[in-house]
Structure formats: C-alpha cells, structure tokens
mmCIF file of C-alpha atoms in Angstrom:
data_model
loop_
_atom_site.group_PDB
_atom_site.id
_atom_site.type_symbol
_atom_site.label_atom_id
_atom_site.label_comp_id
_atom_site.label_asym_id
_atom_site.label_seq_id
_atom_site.Cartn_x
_atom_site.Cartn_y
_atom_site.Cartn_z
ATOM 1 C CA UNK A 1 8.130 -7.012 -13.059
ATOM 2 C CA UNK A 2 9.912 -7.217 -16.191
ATOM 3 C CA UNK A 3 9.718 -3.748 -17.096
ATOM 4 C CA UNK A 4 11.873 -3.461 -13.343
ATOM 5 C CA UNK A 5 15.048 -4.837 -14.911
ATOM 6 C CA UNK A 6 15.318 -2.029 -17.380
ATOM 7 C CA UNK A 7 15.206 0.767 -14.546
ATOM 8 C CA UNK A 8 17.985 3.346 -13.761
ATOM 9 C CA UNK A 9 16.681 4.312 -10.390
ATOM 10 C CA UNK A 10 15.038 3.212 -7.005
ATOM 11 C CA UNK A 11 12.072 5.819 -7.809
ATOM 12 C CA UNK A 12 11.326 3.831 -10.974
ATOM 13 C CA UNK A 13 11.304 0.146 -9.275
ATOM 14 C CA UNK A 14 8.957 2.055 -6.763
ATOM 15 C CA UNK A 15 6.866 2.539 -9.530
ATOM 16 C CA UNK A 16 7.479 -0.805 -11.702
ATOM 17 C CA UNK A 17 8.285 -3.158 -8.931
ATOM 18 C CA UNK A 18 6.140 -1.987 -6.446
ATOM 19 C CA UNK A 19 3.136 0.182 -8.072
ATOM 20 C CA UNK A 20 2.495 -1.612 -11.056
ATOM 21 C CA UNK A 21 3.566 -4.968 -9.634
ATOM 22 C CA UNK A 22 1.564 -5.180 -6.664
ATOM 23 C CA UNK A 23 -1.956 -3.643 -8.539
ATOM 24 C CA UNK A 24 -1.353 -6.343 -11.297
ATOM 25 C CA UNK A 25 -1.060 -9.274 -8.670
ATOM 26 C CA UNK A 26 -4.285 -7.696 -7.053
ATOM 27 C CA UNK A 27 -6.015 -7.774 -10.157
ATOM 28 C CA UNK A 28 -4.892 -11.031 -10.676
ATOM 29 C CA UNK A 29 -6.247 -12.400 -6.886
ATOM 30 C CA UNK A 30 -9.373 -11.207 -7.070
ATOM 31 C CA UNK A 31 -10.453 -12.992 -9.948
ATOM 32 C CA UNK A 32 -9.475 -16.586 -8.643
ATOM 33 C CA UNK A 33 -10.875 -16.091 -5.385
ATOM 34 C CA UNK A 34 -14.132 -15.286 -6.858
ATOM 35 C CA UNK A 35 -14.040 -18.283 -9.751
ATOM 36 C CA UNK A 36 -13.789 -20.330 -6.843
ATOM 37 C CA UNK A 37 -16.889 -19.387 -5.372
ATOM 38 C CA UNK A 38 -18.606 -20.054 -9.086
ATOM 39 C CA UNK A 39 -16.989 -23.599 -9.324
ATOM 40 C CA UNK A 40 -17.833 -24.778 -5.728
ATOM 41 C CA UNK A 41 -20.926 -24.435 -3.863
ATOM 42 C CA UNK A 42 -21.013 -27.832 -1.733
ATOM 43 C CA UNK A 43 -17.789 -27.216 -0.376
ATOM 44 C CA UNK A 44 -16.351 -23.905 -1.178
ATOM 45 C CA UNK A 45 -14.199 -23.634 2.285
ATOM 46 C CA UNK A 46 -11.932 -26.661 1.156
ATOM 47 C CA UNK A 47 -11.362 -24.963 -2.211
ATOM 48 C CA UNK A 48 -10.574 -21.726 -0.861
ATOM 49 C CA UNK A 49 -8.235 -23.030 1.825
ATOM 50 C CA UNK A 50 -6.762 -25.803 -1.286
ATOM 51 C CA UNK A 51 -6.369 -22.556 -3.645
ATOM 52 C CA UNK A 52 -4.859 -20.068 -1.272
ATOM 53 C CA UNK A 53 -2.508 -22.892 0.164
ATOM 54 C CA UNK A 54 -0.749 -21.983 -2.597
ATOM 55 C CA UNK A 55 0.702 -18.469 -1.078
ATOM 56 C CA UNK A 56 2.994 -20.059 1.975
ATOM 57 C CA UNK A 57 4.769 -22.879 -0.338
ATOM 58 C CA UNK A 58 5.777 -19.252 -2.466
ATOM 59 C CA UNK A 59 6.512 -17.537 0.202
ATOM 60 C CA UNK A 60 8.743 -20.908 1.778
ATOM 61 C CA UNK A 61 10.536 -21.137 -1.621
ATOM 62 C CA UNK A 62 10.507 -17.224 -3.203
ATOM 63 C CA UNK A 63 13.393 -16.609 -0.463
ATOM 64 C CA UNK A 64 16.158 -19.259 -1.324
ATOM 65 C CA UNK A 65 15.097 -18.737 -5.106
ATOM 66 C CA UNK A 66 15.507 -14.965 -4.948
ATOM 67 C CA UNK A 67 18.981 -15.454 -3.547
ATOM 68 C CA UNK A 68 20.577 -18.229 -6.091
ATOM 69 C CA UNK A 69 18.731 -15.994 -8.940
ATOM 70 C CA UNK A 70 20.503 -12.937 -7.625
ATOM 71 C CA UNK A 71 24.162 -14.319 -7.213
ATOM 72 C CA UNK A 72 23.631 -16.395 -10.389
ATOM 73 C CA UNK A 73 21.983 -13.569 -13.155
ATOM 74 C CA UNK A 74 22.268 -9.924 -10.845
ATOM 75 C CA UNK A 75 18.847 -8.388 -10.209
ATOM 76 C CA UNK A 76 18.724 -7.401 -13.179
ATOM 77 C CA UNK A 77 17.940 -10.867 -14.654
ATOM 78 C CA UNK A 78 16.200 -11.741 -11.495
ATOM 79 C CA UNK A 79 13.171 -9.384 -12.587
ATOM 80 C CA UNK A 80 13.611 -11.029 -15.769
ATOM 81 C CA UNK A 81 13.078 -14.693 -14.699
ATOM 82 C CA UNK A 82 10.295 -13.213 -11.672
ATOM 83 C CA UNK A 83 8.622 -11.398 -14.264
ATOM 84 C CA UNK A 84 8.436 -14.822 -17.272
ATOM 85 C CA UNK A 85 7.345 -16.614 -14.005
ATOM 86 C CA UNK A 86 4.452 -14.496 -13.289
ATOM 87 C CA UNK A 87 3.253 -14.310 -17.233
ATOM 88 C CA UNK A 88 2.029 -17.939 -16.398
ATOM 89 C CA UNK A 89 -1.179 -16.133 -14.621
ATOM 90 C CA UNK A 90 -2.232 -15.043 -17.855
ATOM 91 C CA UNK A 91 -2.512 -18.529 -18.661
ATOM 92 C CA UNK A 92 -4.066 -19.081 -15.859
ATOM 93 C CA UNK A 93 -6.147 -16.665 -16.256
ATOM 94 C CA UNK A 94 -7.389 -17.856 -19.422
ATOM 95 C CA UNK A 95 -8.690 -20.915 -18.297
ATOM 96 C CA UNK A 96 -11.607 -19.387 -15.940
ATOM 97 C CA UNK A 97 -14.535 -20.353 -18.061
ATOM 98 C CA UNK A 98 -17.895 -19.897 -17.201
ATOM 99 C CA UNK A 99 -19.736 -23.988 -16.286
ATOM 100 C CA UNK A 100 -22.801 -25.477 -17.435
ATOM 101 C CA UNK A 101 -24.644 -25.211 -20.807
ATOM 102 C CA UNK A 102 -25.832 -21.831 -21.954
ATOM 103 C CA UNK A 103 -29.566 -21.559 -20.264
ATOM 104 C CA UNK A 104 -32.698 -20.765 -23.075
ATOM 105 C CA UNK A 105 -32.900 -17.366 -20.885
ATOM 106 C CA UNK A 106 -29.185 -16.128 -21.605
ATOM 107 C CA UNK A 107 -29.952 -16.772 -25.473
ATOM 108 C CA UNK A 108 -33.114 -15.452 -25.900
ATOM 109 C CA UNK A 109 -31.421 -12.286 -23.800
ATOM 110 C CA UNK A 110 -28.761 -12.138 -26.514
ATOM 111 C CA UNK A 111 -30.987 -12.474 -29.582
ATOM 112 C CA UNK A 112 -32.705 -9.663 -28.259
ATOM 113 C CA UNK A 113 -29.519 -7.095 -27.743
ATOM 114 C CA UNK A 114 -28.536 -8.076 -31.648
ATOM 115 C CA UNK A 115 -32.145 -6.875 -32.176
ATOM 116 C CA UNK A 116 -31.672 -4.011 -29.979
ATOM 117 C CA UNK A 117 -28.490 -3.221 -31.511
ATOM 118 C CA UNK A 118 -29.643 -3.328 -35.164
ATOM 119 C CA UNK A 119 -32.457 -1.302 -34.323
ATOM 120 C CA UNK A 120 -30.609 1.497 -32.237
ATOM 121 C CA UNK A 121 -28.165 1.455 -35.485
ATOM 122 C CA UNK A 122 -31.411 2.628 -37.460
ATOM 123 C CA UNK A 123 -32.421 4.815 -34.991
ATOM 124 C CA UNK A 124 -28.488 6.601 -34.472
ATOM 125 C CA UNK A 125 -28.568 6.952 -38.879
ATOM 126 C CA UNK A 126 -32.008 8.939 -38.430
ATOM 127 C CA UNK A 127 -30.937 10.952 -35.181
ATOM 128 C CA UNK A 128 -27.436 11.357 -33.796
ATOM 129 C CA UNK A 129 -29.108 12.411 -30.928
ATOM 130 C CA UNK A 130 -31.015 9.665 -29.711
ATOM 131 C CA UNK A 131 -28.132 6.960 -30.422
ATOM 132 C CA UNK A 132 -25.845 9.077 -28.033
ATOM 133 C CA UNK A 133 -28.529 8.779 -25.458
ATOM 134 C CA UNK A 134 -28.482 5.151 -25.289
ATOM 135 C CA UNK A 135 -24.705 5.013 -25.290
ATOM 136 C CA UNK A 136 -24.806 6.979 -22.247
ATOM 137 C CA UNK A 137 -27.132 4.432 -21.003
ATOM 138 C CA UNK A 138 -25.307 1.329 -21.954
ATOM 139 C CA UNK A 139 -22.329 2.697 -20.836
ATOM 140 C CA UNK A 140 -24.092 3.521 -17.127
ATOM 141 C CA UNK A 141 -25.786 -0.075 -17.128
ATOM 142 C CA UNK A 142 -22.373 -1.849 -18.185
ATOM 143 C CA UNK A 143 -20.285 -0.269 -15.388
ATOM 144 C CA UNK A 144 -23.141 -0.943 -12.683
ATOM 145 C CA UNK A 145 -23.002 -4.126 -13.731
ATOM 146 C CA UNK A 146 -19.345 -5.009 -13.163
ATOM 147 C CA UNK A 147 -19.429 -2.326 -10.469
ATOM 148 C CA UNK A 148 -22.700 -2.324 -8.138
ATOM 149 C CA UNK A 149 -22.361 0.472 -5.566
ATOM 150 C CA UNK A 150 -25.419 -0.613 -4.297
ATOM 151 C CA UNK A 151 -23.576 -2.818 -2.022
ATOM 152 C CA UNK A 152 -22.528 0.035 -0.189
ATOM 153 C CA UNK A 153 -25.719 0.824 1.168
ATOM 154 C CA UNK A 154 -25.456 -2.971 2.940
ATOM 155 C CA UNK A 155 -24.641 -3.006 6.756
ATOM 156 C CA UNK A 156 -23.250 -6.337 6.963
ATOM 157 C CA UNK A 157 -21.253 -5.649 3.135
ATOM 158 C CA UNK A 158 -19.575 -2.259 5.030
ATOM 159 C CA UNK A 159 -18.545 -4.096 8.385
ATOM 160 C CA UNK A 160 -17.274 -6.849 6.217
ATOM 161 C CA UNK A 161 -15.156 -4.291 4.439
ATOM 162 C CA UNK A 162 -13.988 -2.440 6.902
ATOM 163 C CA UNK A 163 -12.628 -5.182 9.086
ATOM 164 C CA UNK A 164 -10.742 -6.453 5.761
ATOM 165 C CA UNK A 165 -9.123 -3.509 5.484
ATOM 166 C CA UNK A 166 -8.109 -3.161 9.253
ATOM 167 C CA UNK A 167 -6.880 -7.052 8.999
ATOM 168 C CA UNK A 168 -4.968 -6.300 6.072
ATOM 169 C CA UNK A 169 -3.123 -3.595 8.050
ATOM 170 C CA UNK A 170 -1.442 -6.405 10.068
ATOM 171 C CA UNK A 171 -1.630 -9.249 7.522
ATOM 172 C CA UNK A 172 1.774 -8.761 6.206
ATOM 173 C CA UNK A 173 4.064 -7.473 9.165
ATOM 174 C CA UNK A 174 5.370 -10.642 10.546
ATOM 175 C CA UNK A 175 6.690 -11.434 6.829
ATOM 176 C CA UNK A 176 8.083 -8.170 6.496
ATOM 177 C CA UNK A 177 9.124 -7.498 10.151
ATOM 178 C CA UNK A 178 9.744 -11.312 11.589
ATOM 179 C CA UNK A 179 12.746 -11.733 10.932
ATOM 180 C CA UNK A 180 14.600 -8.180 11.706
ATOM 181 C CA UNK A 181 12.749 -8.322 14.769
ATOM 182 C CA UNK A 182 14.280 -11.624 15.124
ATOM 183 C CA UNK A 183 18.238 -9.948 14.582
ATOM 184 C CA UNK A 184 17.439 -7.018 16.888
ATOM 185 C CA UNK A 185 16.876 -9.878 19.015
ATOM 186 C CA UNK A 186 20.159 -11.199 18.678
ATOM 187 C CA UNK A 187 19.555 -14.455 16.761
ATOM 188 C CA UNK A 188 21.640 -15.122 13.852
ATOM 189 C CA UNK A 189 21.009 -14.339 10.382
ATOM 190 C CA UNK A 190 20.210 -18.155 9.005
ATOM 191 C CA UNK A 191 18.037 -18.680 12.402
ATOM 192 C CA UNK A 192 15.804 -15.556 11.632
ATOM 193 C CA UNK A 193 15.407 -16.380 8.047
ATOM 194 C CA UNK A 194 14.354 -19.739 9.090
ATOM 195 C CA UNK A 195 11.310 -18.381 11.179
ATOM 196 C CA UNK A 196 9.643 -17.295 7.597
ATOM 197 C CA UNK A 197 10.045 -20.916 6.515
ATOM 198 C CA UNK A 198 7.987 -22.004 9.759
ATOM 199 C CA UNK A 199 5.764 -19.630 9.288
ATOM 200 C CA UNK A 200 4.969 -20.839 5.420
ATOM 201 C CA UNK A 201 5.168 -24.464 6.163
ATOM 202 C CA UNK A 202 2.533 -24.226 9.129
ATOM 203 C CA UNK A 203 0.273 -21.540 6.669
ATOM 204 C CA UNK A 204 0.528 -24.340 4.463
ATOM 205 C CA UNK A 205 -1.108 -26.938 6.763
ATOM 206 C CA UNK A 206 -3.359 -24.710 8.118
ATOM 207 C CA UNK A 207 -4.715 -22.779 5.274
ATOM 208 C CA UNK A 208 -6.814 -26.444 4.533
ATOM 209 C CA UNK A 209 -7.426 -27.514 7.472
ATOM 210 C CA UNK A 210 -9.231 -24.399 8.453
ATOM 211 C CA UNK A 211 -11.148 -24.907 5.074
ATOM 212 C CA UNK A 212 -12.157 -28.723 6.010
ATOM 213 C CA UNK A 213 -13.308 -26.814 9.859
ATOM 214 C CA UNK A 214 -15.525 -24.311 8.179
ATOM 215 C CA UNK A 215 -16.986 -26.623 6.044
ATOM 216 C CA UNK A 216 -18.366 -28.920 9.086
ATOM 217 C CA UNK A 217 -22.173 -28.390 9.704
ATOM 218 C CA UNK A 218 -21.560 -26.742 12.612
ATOM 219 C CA UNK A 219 -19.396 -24.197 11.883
ATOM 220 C CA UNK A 220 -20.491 -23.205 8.401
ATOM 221 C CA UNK A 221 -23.866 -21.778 9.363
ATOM 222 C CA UNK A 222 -21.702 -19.571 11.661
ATOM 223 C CA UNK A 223 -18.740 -18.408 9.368
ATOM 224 C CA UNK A 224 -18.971 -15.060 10.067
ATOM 225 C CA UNK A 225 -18.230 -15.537 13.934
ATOM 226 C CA UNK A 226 -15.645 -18.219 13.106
ATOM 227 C CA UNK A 227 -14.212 -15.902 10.665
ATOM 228 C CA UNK A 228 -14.627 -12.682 13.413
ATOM 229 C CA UNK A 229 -12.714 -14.964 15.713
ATOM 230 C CA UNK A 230 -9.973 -16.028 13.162
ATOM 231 C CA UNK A 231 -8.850 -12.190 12.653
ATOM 232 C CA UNK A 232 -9.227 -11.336 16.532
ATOM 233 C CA UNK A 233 -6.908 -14.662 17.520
ATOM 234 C CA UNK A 234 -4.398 -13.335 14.727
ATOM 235 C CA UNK A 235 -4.749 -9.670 16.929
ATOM 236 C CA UNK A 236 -3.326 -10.566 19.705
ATOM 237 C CA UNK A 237 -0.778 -13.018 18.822
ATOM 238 C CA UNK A 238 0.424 -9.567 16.843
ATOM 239 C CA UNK A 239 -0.050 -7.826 20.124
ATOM 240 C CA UNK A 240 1.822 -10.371 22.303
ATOM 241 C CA UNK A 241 4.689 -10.768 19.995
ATOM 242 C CA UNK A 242 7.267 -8.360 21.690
ATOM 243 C CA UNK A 243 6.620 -10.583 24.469
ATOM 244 C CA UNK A 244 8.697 -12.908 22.904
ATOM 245 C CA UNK A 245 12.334 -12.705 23.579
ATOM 246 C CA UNK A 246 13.713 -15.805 22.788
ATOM 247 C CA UNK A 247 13.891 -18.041 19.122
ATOM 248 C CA UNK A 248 11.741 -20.428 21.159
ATOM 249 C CA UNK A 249 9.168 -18.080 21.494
ATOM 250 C CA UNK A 250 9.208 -16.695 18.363
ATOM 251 C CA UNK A 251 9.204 -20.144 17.110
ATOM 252 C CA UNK A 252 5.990 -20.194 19.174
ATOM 253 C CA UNK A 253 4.468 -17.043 17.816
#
C-alpha cells in the first residue's frame, strides 16, 4: 500500500495496490481466523463472529475516511496514511502465541532433532552425499507439514472448498456494485452511498449474533447445514436484487 504512492501509472497500482495489496491482506486473514480456532474451543462461533465483526465497522468508516484523506493529503498521501495503518497487523501479528505450557512430549521431540542434527552434521563431514539426502527429506517433511495435500483426497474437505470459492464469487458484489446499481436507479449520490453504511452497520450486528446462534446446542452439531443454508439465503437475495427498484427495497435487500 505504501509502495502505491510512489507509482507513475495505473498498471503499477494494479500491481501494488491491488496484487500485492490484496495477497498481503490474505495472508494476513488466514492466520487470525485460524488462531481463533486454537484459542477457543468451548465457544469458537462467538469468537469468530466477535473477530470478523471487525470487517463492516471498516467497511462503514474506510468510505468517509478515504474521502477527507483524499481532499486533505491527495492520493498520494492517502496510500501513505492506508499503508502506516495497515503496518499495525504486523503487530498484530506478533502477538499470536502458541497457549499452555510446553508438554514433556514437544521437549523430548526437540532434544532429539538437536541430537539428530549434531549427528547428521557428522554424518554430512564424512559423506556429502548422505547429508544432501536428508535435506531433501527435511525439506519434503517441512513443507507437508505446513502444507498437507492429503486433505485433498477428503470428500467433505473438497465440497467445503469448492462452495467457498463459488460463495466468494458473490461475496463482494453488493459492496462493489450496490451502490452504482443504486445511481442507475436514479437515487442520488449521498442516498446510494448510504446503502453501504446499512449494509456495514447490520453486518456488524449480525456477524455475532449468528456466532451466539451457532453456538446453541442445537445448531452446533449441525453447522454444516446451518452454514449450507447461510450461503444459499445470501444466493438468492443476490438473485432477487434487480427486483428491487426502489431505495426502499434496496434498503430491504
């Protein structure tokens, strides 16, 4: 993001504001939606809908802050005070610690790699051969480990995946198209704008509340139909939006 303020064309903020932006911002969800599920076992719904409550009050305020940041510094120093404000996640970032004591197992597994190591250091003085070997095979067992493709051979893992991908298709195109849908519509500029609030201050609500429903006892045995039901709702409220003509019924949508 900062790198965006230094760039002399729109090809390079497609690459620094857009590419490199939006990967780092993945990179950076992942990991907190995943510490979450390390935290919290009891009740893991409320702290995912708490923590990803967070996205609508950015996406109520990033609007009217992008604006007085534009007419105040240029775009220029926009990316400048976007990009400072995003370098907090590396803070953030370094607080995700592992929790609880480190177990008798986990040290005794460490004592042995030093051993392992000191002794494949021997080995790699005697025969350059043999040490290469097992750097070829630390380097295999190190990437399965942060990287199991194993899970692709899981049914339930693929459907999963697939109907993420397919939901993320749609997940974004009443933020982007909303309110230009809303002009074509003939509502005024202010009014259209003001259907993104709506839509962040109700995400806001019901981001939580949908985390205190899934954590009831009856409907957290069945997530995977609650969640199944979730993306197909959010399908055809997409579908019946061009239905709605008037603010009221966008309002409604």
């Amino acid at each position: 993001m900062i790198s965006a303020a230094f760039c002399t064309s729109i090809f390079q903020l497609y690459i620094c504001a857009g590419f490199i932006t939006g990967l780092g911002l993945a990179l950076n969800l992942q990991p907190s939606v995943i510490i979450i599920g390390k935290y919290f076992l009891k009740r893991r719904p409320i702290a995912n809908g708490l923590a990803m409550a967070g996205s609508p009050v950015m996406l109520c305020t990033l609007a009217p802050l992008n604006q007085f940041l534009f007419d105040t510094f240029g775009w220029r120093g926009s990316f400048l005070i976007l990009g400072a404000l995003l370098l907090n996640c590396c803070v953030a970032g370094a607080l995700f610690r592992p929790i609880g004591p480190t177990s008798e197992r986990q040290k005794n597994k460490e004592a042995k790699g030093a051993v392992r190591e000191k002794t494949d250091g021997g080995i790699a003085e005697i025969g350059g051969k043999n040490m290469e070997t097992k750097e070829d095979r630390d380097c295999c067992e190190n990437f399965n480990r942060f990287l199991d493709l194993s899970l692709f051979k899981h049914r339930g893992f693929l459907i999963y995946l697939i109907g993420n991908v397919l939901m993320f298709l749609g997940f974004f195109a009443p933020i982007v198209f909303l309110a230009p849908y809303a002009k074509h519509r003939g509502i005024d500029e202010y009014s259209a704008a003001f259907l993104l609030s709506i839509l962040a201050i109700v995400d806001m609500i019901a981001r939580p509340a949908t985390g205190l429903l899934a954590n009831s006892k009856w409907v957290r045995p069945r997530i995977q139909y609650f969640f199944s039901f979730s993306i197909a709702f959010n399908g055809v409220c997409h579908l019946l939006c061009p239905l709605a003509t008037s603010y009221m019924g966008l309002v409604i949508y």
